[in-house]
PDB file of C-alpha atoms in Angstrom:
ATOM      1  CA  GLY A  65      96.691  96.575 126.469  1.00  0.00           C
ATOM      2  CA  ALA A  66      99.934  98.659 125.933  1.00  0.00           C
ATOM      3  CA  VAL A  67     100.301 100.443 122.586  1.00  0.00           C
ATOM      4  CA  VAL A  68     103.374 100.758 120.539  1.00  0.00           C
ATOM      5  CA  SER A  69     103.454 103.014 117.573  1.00  0.00           C
ATOM      6  CA  GLN A  70     105.911 103.373 114.629  1.00  0.00           C
ATOM      7  CA  HIS A  71     106.409 106.288 112.446  1.00  0.00           C
ATOM      8  CA  PRO A  72     106.372 106.156 109.378  1.00  0.00           C
ATOM      9  CA  SER A  73     104.272 103.355 108.441  1.00  0.00           C
ATOM     10  CA  ARG A  74     105.485 103.415 104.957  1.00  0.00           C
ATOM     11  CA  VAL A  75     108.700 105.021 103.446  1.00  0.00           C
ATOM     12  CA  ILE A  76     110.082 105.164  99.874  1.00  0.00           C
ATOM     13  CA  CYS A  77     113.504 106.585  99.359  1.00  0.00           C
ATOM     14  CA  LYS A  78     116.385 106.737  96.832  1.00  0.00           C
ATOM     15  CA  SER A  79     119.513 104.632  97.241  1.00  0.00           C
ATOM     16  CA  GLY A  80     122.246 106.321  99.296  1.00  0.00           C
ATOM     17  CA  THR A  81     119.781 108.301 101.491  1.00  0.00           C
ATOM     18  CA  SER A  82     119.267 107.544 105.276  1.00  0.00           C
ATOM     19  CA  VAL A  83     115.876 106.693 106.884  1.00  0.00           C
ATOM     20  CA  LYS A  84     114.853 107.141 110.432  1.00  0.00           C
ATOM     21  CA  ILE A  85     112.061 104.965 111.809  1.00  0.00           C
ATOM     22  CA  GLU A  86     110.671 105.856 115.168  1.00  0.00           C
ATOM     23  CA  CYS A  87     109.081 103.358 117.851  1.00  0.00           C
ATOM     24  CA  ARG A  88     107.145 104.786 120.701  1.00  0.00           C
ATOM     25  CA  SER A  89     105.543 103.059 123.597  1.00  0.00           C
ATOM     26  CA  LEU A  90     102.465 105.290 124.179  1.00  0.00           C
ATOM     27  CA  ASP A  91     101.281 104.430 127.641  1.00  0.00           C
ATOM     28  CA  PHE A  92     104.192 102.732 129.391  1.00  0.00           C
ATOM     29  CA  GLN A  93     107.774 103.107 129.829  1.00  0.00           C
ATOM     30  CA  ALA A  94     110.087 100.643 128.062  1.00  0.00           C
ATOM     31  CA  THR A  95     113.846 100.609 129.029  1.00  0.00           C
ATOM     32  CA  THR A  96     114.325  97.895 126.459  1.00  0.00           C
ATOM     33  CA  MET A  97     112.772  97.718 122.945  1.00  0.00           C
ATOM     34  CA  PHE A  98     113.643  95.320 120.196  1.00  0.00           C
ATOM     35  CA  TRP A  99     114.043  95.965 116.390  1.00  0.00           C
ATOM     36  CA  TYR A 100     112.964  93.224 113.956  1.00  0.00           C
ATOM     37  CA  ARG A 101     113.273  92.798 110.192  1.00  0.00           C
ATOM     38  CA  GLN A 102     110.855  90.722 108.175  1.00  0.00           C
ATOM     39  CA  PHE A 103     111.344  89.850 104.622  1.00  0.00           C
ATOM     40  CA  PRO A 104     108.307  88.804 102.458  1.00  0.00           C
ATOM     41  CA  LYS A 105     106.686  85.616 103.496  1.00  0.00           C
ATOM     42  CA  GLN A 106     109.365  85.085 106.141  1.00  0.00           C
ATOM     43  CA  SER A 107     109.773  85.206 109.827  1.00  0.00           C
ATOM     44  CA  LEU A 108     110.828  88.059 112.082  1.00  0.00           C
ATOM     45  CA  MET A 109     114.684  88.338 112.464  1.00  0.00           C
ATOM     46  CA  LEU A 110     115.777  90.011 115.654  1.00  0.00           C
ATOM     47  CA  MET A 111     118.261  92.805 114.630  1.00  0.00           C
ATOM     48  CA  ALA A 112     119.084  94.430 117.893  1.00  0.00           C
ATOM     49  CA  THR A 113     118.184  95.082 121.364  1.00  0.00           C
ATOM     50  CA  SER A 114     117.636  98.934 122.102  1.00  0.00           C
ATOM     51  CA  ASN A 115     118.632  99.933 125.573  1.00  0.00           C
ATOM     52  CA  GLU A 116     117.604 103.283 127.196  1.00  0.00           C
ATOM     53  CA  GLY A 117     120.640 105.364 128.036  1.00  0.00           C
ATOM     54  CA  SER A 118     123.216 102.914 126.689  1.00  0.00           C
ATOM     55  CA  LYS A 119     124.478 101.218 123.557  1.00  0.00           C
ATOM     56  CA  ALA A 120     122.259  98.839 121.612  1.00  0.00           C
ATOM     57  CA  THR A 121     123.200  95.247 121.415  1.00  0.00           C
ATOM     58  CA  TYR A 122     123.361  93.788 117.924  1.00  0.00           C
ATOM     59  CA  GLU A 123     122.584  90.382 116.806  1.00  0.00           C
ATOM     60  CA  GLN A 124     125.387  88.496 114.874  1.00  0.00           C
ATOM     61  CA  GLY A 125     125.488  89.487 111.260  1.00  0.00           C
ATOM     62  CA  VAL A 126     123.922  92.981 111.822  1.00  0.00           C
ATOM     63  CA  GLU A 127     126.042  95.922 110.906  1.00  0.00           C
ATOM     64  CA  LYS A 128     125.743  98.361 113.726  1.00  0.00           C
ATOM     65  CA  ASP A 129     127.273 101.175 111.651  1.00  0.00           C
ATOM     66  CA  LYS A 130     124.410 100.515 109.038  1.00  0.00           C
ATOM     67  CA  PHE A 131     121.530 100.340 111.441  1.00  0.00           C
ATOM     68  CA  LEU A 132     121.989 103.100 114.098  1.00  0.00           C
ATOM     69  CA  ILE A 133     119.797 102.675 116.954  1.00  0.00           C
ATOM     70  CA  ASN A 134     119.152 105.463 119.746  1.00  0.00           C
ATOM     71  CA  HIS A 135     117.109 104.945 122.691  1.00  0.00           C
ATOM     72  CA  ALA A 136     117.111 108.440 124.115  1.00  0.00           C
ATOM     73  CA  SER A 137     114.033 108.208 126.446  1.00  0.00           C
ATOM     74  CA  LEU A 138     111.888 105.657 128.243  1.00  0.00           C
ATOM     75  CA  THR A 139     109.319 105.862 125.573  1.00  0.00           C
ATOM     76  CA  LEU A 140     111.305 106.401 122.126  1.00  0.00           C
ATOM     77  CA  SER A 141     113.745 104.311 120.228  1.00  0.00           C
ATOM     78  CA  THR A 142     114.779 105.192 116.769  1.00  0.00           C
ATOM     79  CA  LEU A 143     116.328 102.922 113.958  1.00  0.00           C
ATOM     80  CA  THR A 144     118.267 104.817 111.267  1.00  0.00           C
ATOM     81  CA  VAL A 145     119.065 102.871 108.136  1.00  0.00           C
ATOM     82  CA  THR A 146     122.091 104.632 106.799  1.00  0.00           C
ATOM     83  CA  SER A 147     122.962 104.917 103.154  1.00  0.00           C
ATOM     84  CA  ALA A 148     120.156 102.626 102.279  1.00  0.00           C
ATOM     85  CA  HIS A 149     120.249 100.248  99.367  1.00  0.00           C
ATOM     86  CA  PRO A 150     117.595  98.247  97.601  1.00  0.00           C
ATOM     87  CA  GLU A 151     118.699  95.124  99.536  1.00  0.00           C
ATOM     88  CA  ASP A 152     117.515  97.060 102.811  1.00  0.00           C
ATOM     89  CA  SER A 153     113.986  97.148 101.452  1.00  0.00           C
ATOM     90  CA  SER A 154     112.009  95.186 104.143  1.00  0.00           C
ATOM     91  CA  PHE A 155     109.264  95.400 106.873  1.00  0.00           C
ATOM     92  CA  TYR A 156     110.755  96.823 110.149  1.00  0.00           C
ATOM     93  CA  ILE A 157     108.980  96.119 113.214  1.00  0.00           C
ATOM     94  CA  CYS A 158     109.746  97.170 116.861  1.00  0.00           C
ATOM     95  CA  SER A 159     108.465  95.641 120.141  1.00  0.00           C
ATOM     96  CA  ALA A 160     108.586  96.647 123.675  1.00  0.00           C
ATOM     97  CA  PRO A 161     108.173  94.367 126.809  1.00  0.00           C
ATOM     98  CA  GLN A 162     105.832  95.417 129.519  1.00  0.00           C
ATOM     99  CA  THR A 163     107.012  93.414 132.485  1.00  0.00           C
ATOM    100  CA  SER A 164     104.260  94.681 134.790  1.00  0.00           C
ATOM    101  CA  GLY A 165     101.685  93.018 132.629  1.00  0.00           C
ATOM    102  CA  ARG A 166     101.181  89.542 131.748  1.00  0.00           C
ATOM    103  CA  ALA A 167     104.177  87.257 131.787  1.00  0.00           C
ATOM    104  CA  ASN A 168     106.990  88.686 129.791  1.00  0.00           C
ATOM    105  CA  GLU A 169     104.487  90.103 127.344  1.00  0.00           C
ATOM    106  CA  GLN A 170     105.852  92.154 124.409  1.00  0.00           C
ATOM    107  CA  PHE A 171     103.860  94.825 122.492  1.00  0.00           C
ATOM    108  CA  PHE A 172     104.564  95.124 118.857  1.00  0.00           C
ATOM    109  CA  GLY A 173     104.283  98.228 116.641  1.00  0.00           C
ATOM    110  CA  PRO A 174     102.424  98.136 113.419  1.00  0.00           C
ATOM    111  CA  GLY A 175     105.522  97.943 111.384  1.00  0.00           C
ATOM    112  CA  THR A 176     107.330 100.367 108.754  1.00  0.00           C
ATOM    113  CA  ARG A 177     107.658  99.208 105.096  1.00  0.00           C
ATOM    114  CA  LEU A 178     110.869 100.623 103.675  1.00  0.00           C
ATOM    115  CA  THR A 179     111.374 100.557  99.898  1.00  0.00           C
ATOM    116  CA  VAL A 180     114.687 101.746  98.513  1.00  0.00           C
ATOM    117  CA  LEU A 181     114.731 102.566  94.866  1.00  0.00           C
TER     118      LEU A 181
ATOM    119  CA  GLY B 145     121.287  76.433 118.913  1.00  0.00           C
ATOM    120  CA  GLU B 146     117.966  78.029 119.002  1.00  0.00           C
ATOM    121  CA  ASP B 147     115.562  76.886 116.316  1.00  0.00           C
ATOM    122  CA  VAL B 148     111.795  77.107 116.162  1.00  0.00           C
ATOM    123  CA  GLU B 149     110.017  75.281 113.268  1.00  0.00           C
ATOM    124  CA  GLN B 150     106.401  75.411 111.960  1.00  0.00           C
ATOM    125  CA  SER B 151     104.582  74.016 109.042  1.00  0.00           C
ATOM    126  CA  LEU B 152     104.226  76.757 106.368  1.00  0.00           C
ATOM    127  CA  PHE B 153     100.656  76.422 105.316  1.00  0.00           C
ATOM    128  CA  LEU B 154      97.277  75.236 106.547  1.00  0.00           C
ATOM    129  CA  SER B 155      93.839  75.305 104.804  1.00  0.00           C
ATOM    130  CA  VAL B 156      90.663  74.697 106.606  1.00  0.00           C
ATOM    131  CA  ARG B 157      86.971  75.007 106.085  1.00  0.00           C
ATOM    132  CA  GLU B 158      84.932  77.698 107.977  1.00  0.00           C
ATOM    133  CA  GLY B 159      83.592  76.149 111.181  1.00  0.00           C
ATOM    134  CA  ASP B 160      86.169  73.382 111.338  1.00  0.00           C
ATOM    135  CA  SER B 161      89.113  73.355 113.991  1.00  0.00           C
ATOM    136  CA  SER B 162      92.537  74.413 112.995  1.00  0.00           C
ATOM    137  CA  VAL B 163      95.608  72.940 114.545  1.00  0.00           C
ATOM    138  CA  ILE B 164      99.027  74.724 114.005  1.00  0.00           C
ATOM    139  CA  ASN B 165     102.056  72.920 115.034  1.00  0.00           C
ATOM    140  CA  CYS B 166     105.329  74.167 116.204  1.00  0.00           C
ATOM    141  CA  THR B 167     108.706  72.413 117.448  1.00  0.00           C
ATOM    142  CA  TYR B 168     111.491  74.057 119.188  1.00  0.00           C
ATOM    143  CA  THR B 169     114.988  72.897 120.252  1.00  0.00           C
ATOM    144  CA  ASP B 170     116.121  74.633 123.219  1.00  0.00           C
ATOM    145  CA  SER B 171     114.926  73.075 126.484  1.00  0.00           C
ATOM    146  CA  SER B 172     115.595  76.148 128.429  1.00  0.00           C
ATOM    147  CA  SER B 173     112.561  77.775 127.051  1.00  0.00           C
ATOM    148  CA  THR B 174     110.607  79.637 129.788  1.00  0.00           C
ATOM    149  CA  TYR B 175     107.552  80.931 127.938  1.00  0.00           C
ATOM    150  CA  LEU B 176     106.169  79.964 124.468  1.00  0.00           C
ATOM    151  CA  TYR B 177     103.863  82.194 122.561  1.00  0.00           C
ATOM    152  CA  TRP B 178     101.489  82.382 119.756  1.00  0.00           C
ATOM    153  CA  TYR B 179     101.341  85.712 117.663  1.00  0.00           C
ATOM    154  CA  LYS B 180      98.925  86.479 114.836  1.00  0.00           C
ATOM    155  CA  GLN B 181     100.045  88.746 112.000  1.00  0.00           C
ATOM    156  CA  GLU B 182      97.474  89.945 109.478  1.00  0.00           C
ATOM    157  CA  PRO B 183      98.730  91.293 106.061  1.00  0.00           C
ATOM    158  CA  GLY B 184     100.883  94.400 106.278  1.00  0.00           C
ATOM    159  CA  ALA B 185     100.421  94.644 110.121  1.00  0.00           C
ATOM    160  CA  GLY B 186     102.354  94.006 113.234  1.00  0.00           C
ATOM    161  CA  LEU B 187     102.060  91.109 115.537  1.00  0.00           C
ATOM    162  CA  GLN B 188      99.259  90.545 118.000  1.00  0.00           C
ATOM    163  CA  LEU B 189      99.835  88.452 121.077  1.00  0.00           C
ATOM    164  CA  LEU B 190      97.058  85.594 121.094  1.00  0.00           C
ATOM    165  CA  THR B 191      98.179  83.551 123.973  1.00  0.00           C
ATOM    166  CA  TYR B 192     101.191  82.184 125.839  1.00  0.00           C
ATOM    167  CA  ILE B 193     101.938  79.318 128.059  1.00  0.00           C
ATOM    168  CA  PHE B 194     104.667  78.866 130.795  1.00  0.00           C
ATOM    169  CA  SER B 195     106.984  76.003 130.304  1.00  0.00           C
ATOM    170  CA  ASN B 196     105.827  74.072 133.291  1.00  0.00           C
ATOM    171  CA  MET B 197     102.252  74.017 131.961  1.00  0.00           C
ATOM    172  CA  ASP B 198     100.651  71.298 129.575  1.00  0.00           C
ATOM    173  CA  MET B 199      97.658  73.128 128.509  1.00  0.00           C
ATOM    174  CA  LYS B 200      96.015  76.399 128.370  1.00  0.00           C
ATOM    175  CA  GLN B 201      92.550  77.327 127.135  1.00  0.00           C
ATOM    176  CA  ASP B 202      91.467  80.719 126.345  1.00  0.00           C
ATOM    177  CA  GLN B 203      88.069  81.019 124.715  1.00  0.00           C
ATOM    178  CA  ARG B 204      88.471  79.276 121.116  1.00  0.00           C
ATOM    179  CA  LEU B 205      92.118  78.941 121.679  1.00  0.00           C
ATOM    180  CA  THR B 206      93.722  75.840 123.210  1.00  0.00           C
ATOM    181  CA  VAL B 207      97.473  75.594 123.596  1.00  0.00           C
ATOM    182  CA  LEU B 208      99.050  72.134 124.102  1.00  0.00           C
ATOM    183  CA  LEU B 209     102.712  71.832 125.222  1.00  0.00           C
ATOM    184  CA  ASN B 210     104.722  68.637 125.202  1.00  0.00           C
ATOM    185  CA  LYS B 211     107.859  69.478 126.925  1.00  0.00           C
ATOM    186  CA  LYS B 212     109.400  66.097 126.547  1.00  0.00           C
ATOM    187  CA  ASP B 213     108.980  66.356 122.695  1.00  0.00           C
ATOM    188  CA  LYS B 214     109.421  69.997 122.577  1.00  0.00           C
ATOM    189  CA  HIS B 215     106.265  70.292 120.672  1.00  0.00           C
ATOM    190  CA  LEU B 216     103.729  73.131 120.837  1.00  0.00           C
ATOM    191  CA  SER B 217     100.359  73.263 119.143  1.00  0.00           C
ATOM    192  CA  LEU B 218      97.560  75.958 118.897  1.00  0.00           C
ATOM    193  CA  ARG B 219      94.094  74.740 118.142  1.00  0.00           C
ATOM    194  CA  ILE B 220      91.422  77.181 117.136  1.00  0.00           C
ATOM    195  CA  ALA B 221      88.060  75.964 117.504  1.00  0.00           C
ATOM    196  CA  ASP B 222      85.200  76.944 115.050  1.00  0.00           C
ATOM    197  CA  THR B 223      87.575  78.796 112.702  1.00  0.00           C
ATOM    198  CA  GLN B 224      86.323  81.825 111.151  1.00  0.00           C
ATOM    199  CA  THR B 225      87.436  83.739 107.969  1.00  0.00           C
ATOM    200  CA  GLY B 226      88.671  86.521 110.204  1.00  0.00           C
ATOM    201  CA  ASP B 227      91.179  83.963 111.462  1.00  0.00           C
ATOM    202  CA  SER B 228      93.076  83.867 108.287  1.00  0.00           C
ATOM    203  CA  ALA B 229      96.421  85.345 108.905  1.00  0.00           C
ATOM    204  CA  ILE B 230     100.072  84.241 109.753  1.00  0.00           C
ATOM    205  CA  TYR B 231     100.705  82.512 113.082  1.00  0.00           C
ATOM    206  CA  PHE B 232     104.055  82.609 114.626  1.00  0.00           C
ATOM    207  CA  CYS B 233     105.184  80.577 117.604  1.00  0.00           C
ATOM    208  CA  ALA B 234     107.919  81.935 119.647  1.00  0.00           C
ATOM    209  CA  GLU B 235     110.067  81.199 122.646  1.00  0.00           C
ATOM    210  CA  THR B 236     111.810  83.154 125.199  1.00  0.00           C
ATOM    211  CA  LEU B 237     114.864  81.604 126.800  1.00  0.00           C
ATOM    212  CA  SER B 238     116.079  81.569 130.345  1.00  0.00           C
ATOM    213  CA  GLY B 239     118.685  84.261 130.726  1.00  0.00           C
ATOM    214  CA  GLY B 240     117.672  85.810 127.560  1.00  0.00           C
ATOM    215  CA  TYR B 241     115.470  88.444 129.032  1.00  0.00           C
ATOM    216  CA  ASN B 242     112.608  88.975 126.727  1.00  0.00           C
ATOM    217  CA  LYS B 243     114.437  87.987 123.628  1.00  0.00           C
ATOM    218  CA  LEU B 244     111.899  86.254 121.255  1.00  0.00           C
ATOM    219  CA  ILE B 245     112.871  83.409 118.939  1.00  0.00           C
ATOM    220  CA  PHE B 246     110.303  83.048 116.204  1.00  0.00           C
ATOM    221  CA  GLY B 247     109.411  80.334 113.962  1.00  0.00           C
ATOM    222  CA  ALA B 248     108.876  80.927 110.211  1.00  0.00           C
ATOM    223  CA  GLY B 249     105.189  81.294 110.550  1.00  0.00           C
ATOM    224  CA  THR B 250     102.130  79.229 109.326  1.00  0.00           C
ATOM    225  CA  ARG B 251      99.707  80.759 106.853  1.00  0.00           C
ATOM    226  CA  LEU B 252      96.210  79.831 107.707  1.00  0.00           C
ATOM    227  CA  ALA B 253      93.765  79.989 104.925  1.00  0.00           C
ATOM    228  CA  VAL B 254      89.954  79.623 106.026  1.00  0.00           C
ATOM    229  CA  HIS B 255      87.551  78.889 103.006  1.00  0.00           C
ATOM    230  CA  PRO B 256      83.658  78.581 103.013  1.00  0.00           C
TER     231      PRO B 256
END
């Protein structure tokens, strides 16, 4: 199946710094990618839909100035957590759909664990 | 609104069958999915079912869909310790291209 990678897998940063997380589709092109956030022992919460060549669409309650999304190419979307604070500590997961494959199948990255001190 | 609910925990003995249940509220669901998440990892698609189907079987996995009751279940036959993980059901809605709505996840623990 298709592969989605994320980098870094784990990051620890100081409060007030910005952190960039990359999501790449390795063997297929993705005009759309999705960013999720997962708190411990909880479900995935969709944060935003990343659209190649245009602005991301954010879910209600998600601050777009806090979580900057850039989808600069058909294989790369980045999520930048700006001025991170401890409450931003979470597991961030991206996904990309491959519509040429099985019905509406999405492929998930392995996730990035962010810890803000 | 959109809502997907699951029981949070299930414990089974190795070799028994596991049944994980899920209910959803939106009748416009087009596809329903089961994902598996192992500790510290991303999600792996296990299987999916189109909303006009009642059942789908894939090796040890059987998905049952009761559209009238908006109830989805995943049965794992001959459950193994490697099946221990969190299982999420999810739906996509018509018109909500590729947007997945997840349940809270069911933690499956398999014991000897």
